[in-house]
Amino acid sequence: MNYHRFDNIIVGAGGAGMMAALESSKRVGTAVVSKLYPVRSHTGAAQGGIAAALSNLESDSWENHAYDTIKGGDFMVDQTAAEILCREAVDAIYDLEHMGLPFDRTADGRISQRRFGGHTKPNPKYDPSAAPGTEAAKPRVPVMRACHAADRTGHMILQTLYQQCIKQGVTFFDEFHMLDLIIEDGECRGIVAIEIATGQLHTFHAKSVLLATGGFGRMFKVSSNAYALTGDGPAIAYRHGLPLEDMEFYQFHPTGIYRLGILLSEACRGDGGVMFNGKGERFMETYAPNLKDLASRDVCSRSIYQEVRAGRGVDGKDFVHLDIRAQTINRYKTSPTGHDVDDAWVERRLPDIIEFARTYLGVDPIKEPMPIQPTAHYAMGGVPTDIHGRVRSNASGGIVKGLYAAGESACVSVHGANRLGTNSLVDLVVYGKRAGRHMAEHAHSVNFGELPPNPEAPTRAAIDALLSRPRSEPWVKIRDEMQSTMMDNCGVYRTAETLEKAKSDIARLKEAYSRVGVQDKGSIFNTGLLEVLELGCLLDLAEATVASALARRESRGGHSREDFPDRNDVDFFAHSMVSQAPDGGTKVDYMPVDIIYVEKDGQQVSKYPLEIRKY
């Protein structure tokens, strides 16, 4: 048996995983298990910035950041977690700077910042009696809060953390794919993983395990997610009977490259880019008269869909244009400083975006607008955790001893129903660090739990069964049908009818999946086997997503039910917790949203009272 023992095991080598590993390794033995080479993790695809109220270019505060985060999440955000996120973001940025992250700088050497959708501050000129549409009529105005390294911010974070982990002595098991958790007596005691190069199974014995395996956007047909984002961690937790939180809130980013889904960063709009419909109209003036193109992502994505539905897509097709040409930015006076810009300025601020458009579209953004459409981008839901990264076992606050989660695979509920741009990188840095620190404390307080006899046996039996089946229906066909039904029936807009269709389709596809075989029966780099296993994870998460969406009969954030178009705070101001039912179906419970109360006029009132979300 291939046996390894470390105090703490981190599964996933993206930003959250490596931040947790770095923190944990300062006190106890720590290893990272990743199915990718670490610097290929999807954190590297994050482009535009990481939010923190540094006030380097204009006045700001972490309280402003917390308000925007809670409002941006359509008040489904847990408020204590959001305040921690925004308060600790400031120190997290300086920690990254001191590790050597090459942030862009202002002329006097401070970390540069840019605008992003939904990030605002109170308007000092606000006058409630001002005429609508005037500057004084806007209660809040955009603020420069996103720290950035050109449009390669995530890539720089990944490189910086990897170097620090190597320096700290973290042990990496690269290209090891986790296949199961070892949970005994309600306690997580390790994982089982397959070594991709050899096909051998390995047991990792630990005092605690962190799931940092990223998102699962590959369940949709058009997605900005890398092929590796198949939700392995949440799916395996789900199979162990644990609930998944807020799965219905899946974010569609408005500016994916038409048909390809590759992301064009929100920094495009933060730096002055404007969206136009097929009639050449700046349509966001209609949907978000105050912030226009800098409204939150869910608002912008729905607006694009409505323009296309109304026949105002470009050339009658299902896309609109994103224009970042200097002449357009100057015409609409949308540059961050209000001053005119030139082509060289745009090239310097958005080099990767411009190269993407030239490479994948054959379009030069310096000279012409880019075709865009919403693309599946980010899971607000996932494995439920508390503010220390400990995994919840139920809606009543139970904790799974020894099991943690962080990053996109987790749901500490700082994004609620809709995540603001740049808050994902803050989430993984702040909560990755908090989880790593708590895991180290846990390791000091407990001994290694006893493993079951032959802990690899269930995994080996499952793989042997899969390899022994003859190849029947191609698994690729099942994957394609899953992605199509999720895109068409559980996408930007949903109804009970479309969700029932998706539910039926997913059930049929899961049944077909149970008969799938693998053509390659070998053990060395059997990527066909791994892709089939990943598809099984995606099918389980699609099932959980549809069940949660069907149960939530309201519209909130990234969850838009056309048959229930309004937000319903009376019946659905609560987190969904979906799990597998004993009969093989699903059940959905609800958990209260965490609210902070303050004293006002002798009464306890909500610090962040519910309001209608407008931009």
mmCIF file with all atom_site columns, N, CA and C in Angstrom, residues 115-162:
data_model
loop_
_atom_site.group_PDB
_atom_site.id
_atom_site.type_symbol
_atom_site.label_atom_id
_atom_site.label_alt_id
_atom_site.label_comp_id
_atom_site.label_asym_id
_atom_site.label_entity_id
_atom_site.label_seq_id
_atom_site.pdbx_PDB_ins_code
_atom_site.Cartn_x
_atom_site.Cartn_y
_atom_site.Cartn_z
_atom_site.occupancy
_atom_site.B_iso_or_equiv
_atom_site.pdbx_formal_charge
_atom_site.auth_seq_id
_atom_site.auth_comp_id
_atom_site.auth_asym_id
_atom_site.auth_atom_id
_atom_site.pdbx_PDB_model_num
ATOM 1   N N  . ARG A 1 115 ? -11.378 50.407 -10.997 1.00 0.00 ? 115 ARG A N  1
ATOM 2   C CA . ARG A 1 115 ? -12.792 50.195 -10.674 1.00 0.00 ? 115 ARG A CA 1
ATOM 3   C C  . ARG A 1 115 ? -13.242 48.802 -11.129 1.00 0.00 ? 115 ARG A C  1
ATOM 4   N N  . PHE A 1 116 ? -14.268 48.272 -10.462 1.00 0.00 ? 116 PHE A N  1
ATOM 5   C CA . PHE A 1 116 ? -14.913 47.031 -10.860 1.00 0.00 ? 116 PHE A CA 1
ATOM 6   C C  . PHE A 1 116 ? -16.410 47.160 -10.579 1.00 0.00 ? 116 PHE A C  1
ATOM 7   N N  . GLY A 1 117 ? -17.190 46.324 -11.231 1.00 0.00 ? 117 GLY A N  1
ATOM 8   C CA . GLY A 1 117 ? -18.644 46.405 -11.119 1.00 0.00 ? 117 GLY A CA 1
ATOM 9   C C  . GLY A 1 117 ? -19.147 46.228 -9.696  1.00 0.00 ? 117 GLY A C  1
ATOM 10  N N  . GLY A 1 118 ? -20.047 47.111 -9.276  1.00 0.00 ? 118 GLY A N  1
ATOM 11  C CA . GLY A 1 118 ? -20.685 46.992 -7.969  1.00 0.00 ? 118 GLY A CA 1
ATOM 12  C C  . GLY A 1 118 ? -19.872 47.527 -6.812  1.00 0.00 ? 118 GLY A C  1
ATOM 13  N N  . HIS A 1 119 ? -18.644 47.961 -7.052  1.00 0.00 ? 119 HIS A N  1
ATOM 14  C CA . HIS A 1 119 ? -17.819 48.523 -5.975  1.00 0.00 ? 119 HIS A CA 1
ATOM 15  C C  . HIS A 1 119 ? -18.018 50.037 -5.953  1.00 0.00 ? 119 HIS A C  1
ATOM 16  N N  . THR A 1 120 ? -18.524 50.533 -4.832  1.00 0.00 ? 120 THR A N  1
ATOM 17  C CA . THR A 1 120 ? -18.930 51.935 -4.765  1.00 0.00 ? 120 THR A CA 1
ATOM 18  C C  . THR A 1 120 ? -18.538 52.570 -3.433  1.00 0.00 ? 120 THR A C  1
ATOM 19  N N  . LYS A 1 121 ? -18.792 53.852 -3.345  1.00 0.00 ? 121 LYS A N  1
ATOM 20  C CA . LYS A 1 121 ? -18.696 54.589 -2.076  1.00 0.00 ? 121 LYS A CA 1
ATOM 21  C C  . LYS A 1 121 ? -19.799 55.647 -2.090  1.00 0.00 ? 121 LYS A C  1
ATOM 22  N N  . PRO A 1 122 ? -20.163 56.178 -0.930  1.00 0.00 ? 122 PRO A N  1
ATOM 23  C CA . PRO A 1 122 ? -21.194 57.228 -0.918  1.00 0.00 ? 122 PRO A CA 1
ATOM 24  C C  . PRO A 1 122 ? -20.766 58.425 -1.756  1.00 0.00 ? 122 PRO A C  1
ATOM 25  N N  . ASN A 1 123 ? -21.724 58.994 -2.470  1.00 0.00 ? 123 ASN A N  1
ATOM 26  C CA . ASN A 1 123 ? -21.462 60.164 -3.314  1.00 0.00 ? 123 ASN A CA 1
ATOM 27  C C  . ASN A 1 123 ? -21.424 61.413 -2.435  1.00 0.00 ? 123 ASN A C  1
ATOM 28  N N  . PRO A 1 124 ? -20.266 62.080 -2.317  1.00 0.00 ? 124 PRO A N  1
ATOM 29  C CA . PRO A 1 124 ? -20.193 63.272 -1.448  1.00 0.00 ? 124 PRO A CA 1
ATOM 30  C C  . PRO A 1 124 ? -21.074 64.412 -1.940  1.00 0.00 ? 124 PRO A C  1
ATOM 31  N N  . LYS A 1 125 ? -21.483 64.363 -3.205  1.00 0.00 ? 125 LYS A N  1
ATOM 32  C CA . LYS A 1 125 ? -22.315 65.437 -3.769  1.00 0.00 ? 125 LYS A CA 1
ATOM 33  C C  . LYS A 1 125 ? -23.795 65.039 -3.790  1.00 0.00 ? 125 LYS A C  1
ATOM 34  N N  . TYR A 1 126 ? -24.136 63.923 -3.148  1.00 0.00 ? 126 TYR A N  1
ATOM 35  C CA . TYR A 1 126 ? -25.511 63.413 -3.252  1.00 0.00 ? 126 TYR A CA 1
ATOM 36  C C  . TYR A 1 126 ? -26.528 64.392 -2.685  1.00 0.00 ? 126 TYR A C  1
ATOM 37  N N  . ASP A 1 127 ? -27.573 64.612 -3.462  1.00 0.00 ? 127 ASP A N  1
ATOM 38  C CA . ASP A 1 127 ? -28.673 65.481 -3.043  1.00 0.00 ? 127 ASP A CA 1
ATOM 39  C C  . ASP A 1 127 ? -29.983 64.779 -3.406  1.00 0.00 ? 127 ASP A C  1
ATOM 40  N N  . PRO A 1 128 ? -30.734 64.300 -2.402  1.00 0.00 ? 128 PRO A N  1
ATOM 41  C CA . PRO A 1 128 ? -31.970 63.554 -2.698  1.00 0.00 ? 128 PRO A CA 1
ATOM 42  C C  . PRO A 1 128 ? -32.962 64.341 -3.540  1.00 0.00 ? 128 PRO A C  1
ATOM 43  N N  . SER A 1 129 ? -32.854 65.659 -3.522  1.00 0.00 ? 129 SER A N  1
ATOM 44  C CA . SER A 1 129 ? -33.809 66.472 -4.286  1.00 0.00 ? 129 SER A CA 1
ATOM 45  C C  . SER A 1 129 ? -33.313 66.789 -5.700  1.00 0.00 ? 129 SER A C  1
ATOM 46  N N  . ALA A 1 130 ? -32.136 66.294 -6.053  1.00 0.00 ? 130 ALA A N  1
ATOM 47  C CA . ALA A 1 130 ? -31.563 66.600 -7.369  1.00 0.00 ? 130 ALA A CA 1
ATOM 48  C C  . ALA A 1 130 ? -32.380 65.940 -8.472  1.00 0.00 ? 130 ALA A C  1
ATOM 49  N N  . ALA A 1 131 ? -32.326 66.541 -9.651  1.00 0.00 ? 131 ALA A N  1
ATOM 50  C CA . ALA A 1 131 ? -33.073 66.010 -10.798 1.00 0.00 ? 131 ALA A CA 1
ATOM 51  C C  . ALA A 1 131 ? -32.548 64.635 -11.181 1.00 0.00 ? 131 ALA A C  1
ATOM 52  N N  . PRO A 1 132 ? -33.454 63.665 -11.466 1.00 0.00 ? 132 PRO A N  1
ATOM 53  C CA . PRO A 1 132 ? -33.000 62.313 -11.867 1.00 0.00 ? 132 PRO A CA 1
ATOM 54  C C  . PRO A 1 132 ? -32.048 62.374 -13.058 1.00 0.00 ? 132 PRO A C  1
ATOM 55  N N  . GLY A 1 133 ? -31.040 61.528 -13.000 1.00 0.00 ? 133 GLY A N  1
ATOM 56  C CA . GLY A 1 133 ? -30.080 61.460 -14.097 1.00 0.00 ? 133 GLY A CA 1
ATOM 57  C C  . GLY A 1 133 ? -28.879 62.354 -13.901 1.00 0.00 ? 133 GLY A C  1
ATOM 58  N N  . THR A 1 134 ? -28.965 63.298 -12.970 1.00 0.00 ? 134 THR A N  1
ATOM 59  C CA . THR A 1 134 ? -27.814 64.167 -12.726 1.00 0.00 ? 134 THR A CA 1
ATOM 60  C C  . THR A 1 134 ? -26.837 63.481 -11.778 1.00 0.00 ? 134 THR A C  1
ATOM 61  N N  . GLU A 1 135 ? -25.617 63.992 -11.732 1.00 0.00 ? 135 GLU A N  1
ATOM 62  C CA . GLU A 1 135 ? -24.596 63.392 -10.886 1.00 0.00 ? 135 GLU A CA 1
ATOM 63  C C  . GLU A 1 135 ? -25.001 63.466 -9.408  1.00 0.00 ? 135 GLU A C  1
ATOM 64  N N  . ALA A 1 136 ? -25.633 64.556 -9.021  1.00 0.00 ? 136 ALA A N  1
ATOM 65  C CA . ALA A 1 136 ? -26.021 64.726 -7.619  1.00 0.00 ? 136 ALA A CA 1
ATOM 66  C C  . ALA A 1 136 ? -27.146 63.784 -7.202  1.00 0.00 ? 136 ALA A C  1
ATOM 67  N N  . ALA A 1 137 ? -27.842 63.194 -8.177  1.00 0.00 ? 137 ALA A N  1
ATOM 68  C CA . ALA A 1 137 ? -28.957 62.292 -7.843  1.00 0.00 ? 137 ALA A CA 1
ATOM 69  C C  . ALA A 1 137 ? -28.478 60.878 -7.523  1.00 0.00 ? 137 ALA A C  1
ATOM 70  N N  . LYS A 1 138 ? -27.188 60.603 -7.719  1.00 0.00 ? 138 LYS A N  1
ATOM 71  C CA . LYS A 1 138 ? -26.646 59.262 -7.477  1.00 0.00 ? 138 LYS A CA 1
ATOM 72  C C  . LYS A 1 138 ? -26.204 59.124 -6.020  1.00 0.00 ? 138 LYS A C  1
ATOM 73  N N  . PRO A 1 139 ? -26.826 58.222 -5.251  1.00 0.00 ? 139 PRO A N  1
ATOM 74  C CA . PRO A 1 139 ? -26.425 58.089 -3.840  1.00 0.00 ? 139 PRO A CA 1
ATOM 75  C C  . PRO A 1 139 ? -25.025 57.498 -3.680  1.00 0.00 ? 139 PRO A C  1
ATOM 76  N N  . ARG A 1 140 ? -24.614 56.666 -4.633  1.00 0.00 ? 140 ARG A N  1
ATOM 77  C CA . ARG A 1 140 ? -23.276 56.085 -4.562  1.00 0.00 ? 140 ARG A CA 1
ATOM 78  C C  . ARG A 1 140 ? -22.611 56.190 -5.931  1.00 0.00 ? 140 ARG A C  1
ATOM 79  N N  . VAL A 1 141 ? -21.282 56.230 -5.933  1.00 0.00 ? 141 VAL A N  1
ATOM 80  C CA . VAL A 1 141 ? -20.517 56.355 -7.179  1.00 0.00 ? 141 VAL A CA 1
ATOM 81  C C  . VAL A 1 141 ? -19.413 55.299 -7.197  1.00 0.00 ? 141 VAL A C  1
ATOM 82  N N  . PRO A 1 142 ? -18.911 54.908 -8.391  1.00 0.00 ? 142 PRO A N  1
ATOM 83  C CA . PRO A 1 142 ? -17.852 53.890 -8.466  1.00 0.00 ? 142 PRO A CA 1
ATOM 84  C C  . PRO A 1 142 ? -16.594 54.333 -7.725  1.00 0.00 ? 142 PRO A C  1
ATOM 85  N N  . VAL A 1 143 ? -15.874 53.332 -7.195  1.00 0.00 ? 143 VAL A N  1
ATOM 86  C CA . VAL A 1 143 ? -14.635 53.618 -6.470  1.00 0.00 ? 143 VAL A CA 1
ATOM 87  C C  . VAL A 1 143 ? -13.533 52.688 -6.983  1.00 0.00 ? 143 VAL A C  1
ATOM 88  N N  . MET A 1 144 ? -12.306 53.169 -6.974  1.00 0.00 ? 144 MET A N  1
ATOM 89  C CA . MET A 1 144 ? -11.165 52.342 -7.399  1.00 0.00 ? 144 MET A CA 1
ATOM 90  C C  . MET A 1 144 ? -10.684 51.521 -6.201  1.00 0.00 ? 144 MET A C  1
ATOM 91  N N  . ARG A 1 145 ? -11.019 50.229 -6.226  1.00 0.00 ? 145 ARG A N  1
ATOM 92  C CA . ARG A 1 145 ? -10.756 49.345 -5.068  1.00 0.00 ? 145 ARG A CA 1
ATOM 93  C C  . ARG A 1 145 ? -9.959  48.100 -5.477  1.00 0.00 ? 145 ARG A C  1
ATOM 94  N N  . ALA A 1 146 ? -9.856  47.815 -6.761  1.00 0.00 ? 146 ALA A N  1
ATOM 95  C CA . ALA A 1 146 ? -9.223  46.572 -7.216  1.00 0.00 ? 146 ALA A CA 1
ATOM 96  C C  . ALA A 1 146 ? -7.724  46.762 -7.417  1.00 0.00 ? 146 ALA A C  1
ATOM 97  N N  . CYS A 1 147 ? -6.918  46.103 -6.585  1.00 0.00 ? 147 CYS A N  1
ATOM 98  C CA . CYS A 1 147 ? -5.467  46.102 -6.762  1.00 0.00 ? 147 CYS A CA 1
ATOM 99  C C  . CYS A 1 147 ? -5.150  45.134 -7.907  1.00 0.00 ? 147 CYS A C  1
ATOM 100 N N  . HIS A 1 148 ? -4.157  45.466 -8.728  1.00 0.00 ? 148 HIS A N  1
ATOM 101 C CA . HIS A 1 148 ? -3.971  44.656 -9.936  1.00 0.00 ? 148 HIS A CA 1
ATOM 102 C C  . HIS A 1 148 ? -2.516  44.594 -10.370 1.00 0.00 ? 148 HIS A C  1
ATOM 103 N N  . ALA A 1 149 ? -2.221  43.547 -11.120 1.00 0.00 ? 149 ALA A N  1
ATOM 104 C CA . ALA A 1 149 ? -0.942  43.422 -11.819 1.00 0.00 ? 149 ALA A CA 1
ATOM 105 C C  . ALA A 1 149 ? -1.317  43.276 -13.295 1.00 0.00 ? 149 ALA A C  1
ATOM 106 N N  . ALA A 1 150 ? -1.439  44.417 -13.984 1.00 0.00 ? 150 ALA A N  1
ATOM 107 C CA . ALA A 1 150 ? -2.009  44.477 -15.333 1.00 0.00 ? 150 ALA A CA 1
ATOM 108 C C  . ALA A 1 150 ? -3.334  43.715 -15.317 1.00 0.00 ? 150 ALA A C  1
ATOM 109 N N  . ASP A 1 151 ? -3.532  42.779 -16.276 1.00 0.00 ? 151 ASP A N  1
ATOM 110 C CA . ASP A 1 151 ? -4.714  41.907 -16.207 1.00 0.00 ? 151 ASP A CA 1
ATOM 111 C C  . ASP A 1 151 ? -4.269  40.466 -16.021 1.00 0.00 ? 151 ASP A C  1
ATOM 112 N N  . ARG A 1 152 ? -3.230  40.303 -15.170 1.00 0.00 ? 152 ARG A N  1
ATOM 113 C CA . ARG A 1 152 ? -2.688  38.973 -14.855 1.00 0.00 ? 152 ARG A CA 1
ATOM 114 C C  . ARG A 1 152 ? -2.621  38.784 -13.341 1.00 0.00 ? 152 ARG A C  1
ATOM 115 N N  . THR A 1 153 ? -3.564  39.330 -12.614 1.00 0.00 ? 153 THR A N  1
ATOM 116 C CA . THR A 1 153 ? -3.470  39.358 -11.152 1.00 0.00 ? 153 THR A CA 1
ATOM 117 C C  . THR A 1 153 ? -3.482  37.951 -10.551 1.00 0.00 ? 153 THR A C  1
ATOM 118 N N  . GLY A 1 154 ? -4.412  37.113 -10.994 1.00 0.00 ? 154 GLY A N  1
ATOM 119 C CA . GLY A 1 154 ? -4.476  35.754 -10.454 1.00 0.00 ? 154 GLY A CA 1
ATOM 120 C C  . GLY A 1 154 ? -3.211  34.971 -10.741 1.00 0.00 ? 154 GLY A C  1
ATOM 121 N N  . HIS A 1 155 ? -2.677  35.135 -11.929 1.00 0.00 ? 155 HIS A N  1
ATOM 122 C CA . HIS A 1 155 ? -1.440  34.446 -12.304 1.00 0.00 ? 155 HIS A CA 1
ATOM 123 C C  . HIS A 1 155 ? -0.306  34.857 -11.366 1.00 0.00 ? 155 HIS A C  1
ATOM 124 N N  . MET A 1 156 ? -0.233  36.123 -11.046 1.00 0.00 ? 156 MET A N  1
ATOM 125 C CA . MET A 1 156 ? 0.837   36.607 -10.168 1.00 0.00 ? 156 MET A CA 1
ATOM 126 C C  . MET A 1 156 ? 0.648   36.087 -8.737  1.00 0.00 ? 156 MET A C  1
ATOM 127 N N  . ILE A 1 157 ? -0.599  36.012 -8.277  1.00 0.00 ? 157 ILE A N  1
ATOM 128 C CA . ILE A 1 157 ? -0.863  35.459 -6.937  1.00 0.00 ? 157 ILE A CA 1
ATOM 129 C C  . ILE A 1 157 ? -0.418  33.999 -6.884  1.00 0.00 ? 157 ILE A C  1
ATOM 130 N N  . LEU A 1 158 ? -0.771  33.251 -7.921  1.00 0.00 ? 158 LEU A N  1
ATOM 131 C CA . LEU A 1 158 ? -0.429  31.828 -7.962  1.00 0.00 ? 158 LEU A CA 1
ATOM 132 C C  . LEU A 1 158 ? 1.088   31.622 -7.922  1.00 0.00 ? 158 LEU A C  1
ATOM 133 N N  . GLN A 1 159 ? 1.785   32.373 -8.744  1.00 0.00 ? 159 GLN A N  1
ATOM 134 C CA . GLN A 1 159 ? 3.251   32.238 -8.784  1.00 0.00 ? 159 GLN A CA 1
ATOM 135 C C  . GLN A 1 159 ? 3.871   32.628 -7.438  1.00 0.00 ? 159 GLN A C  1
ATOM 136 N N  . THR A 1 160 ? 3.376   33.703 -6.861  1.00 0.00 ? 160 THR A N  1
ATOM 137 C CA . THR A 1 160 ? 3.936   34.184 -5.587  1.00 0.00 ? 160 THR A CA 1
ATOM 138 C C  . THR A 1 160 ? 3.716   33.159 -4.473  1.00 0.00 ? 160 THR A C  1
ATOM 139 N N  . LEU A 1 161 ? 2.506   32.627 -4.370  1.00 0.00 ? 161 LEU A N  1
ATOM 140 C CA . LEU A 1 161 ? 2.217   31.665 -3.297  1.00 0.00 ? 161 LEU A CA 1
ATOM 141 C C  . LEU A 1 161 ? 2.976   30.364 -3.491  1.00 0.00 ? 161 LEU A C  1
ATOM 142 N N  . TYR A 1 162 ? 3.128   29.936 -4.740  1.00 0.00 ? 162 TYR A N  1
ATOM 143 C CA . TYR A 1 162 ? 3.869   28.693 -4.986  1.00 0.00 ? 162 TYR A CA 1
ATOM 144 C C  . TYR A 1 162 ? 5.335   28.843 -4.541  1.00 0.00 ? 162 TYR A C  1
#
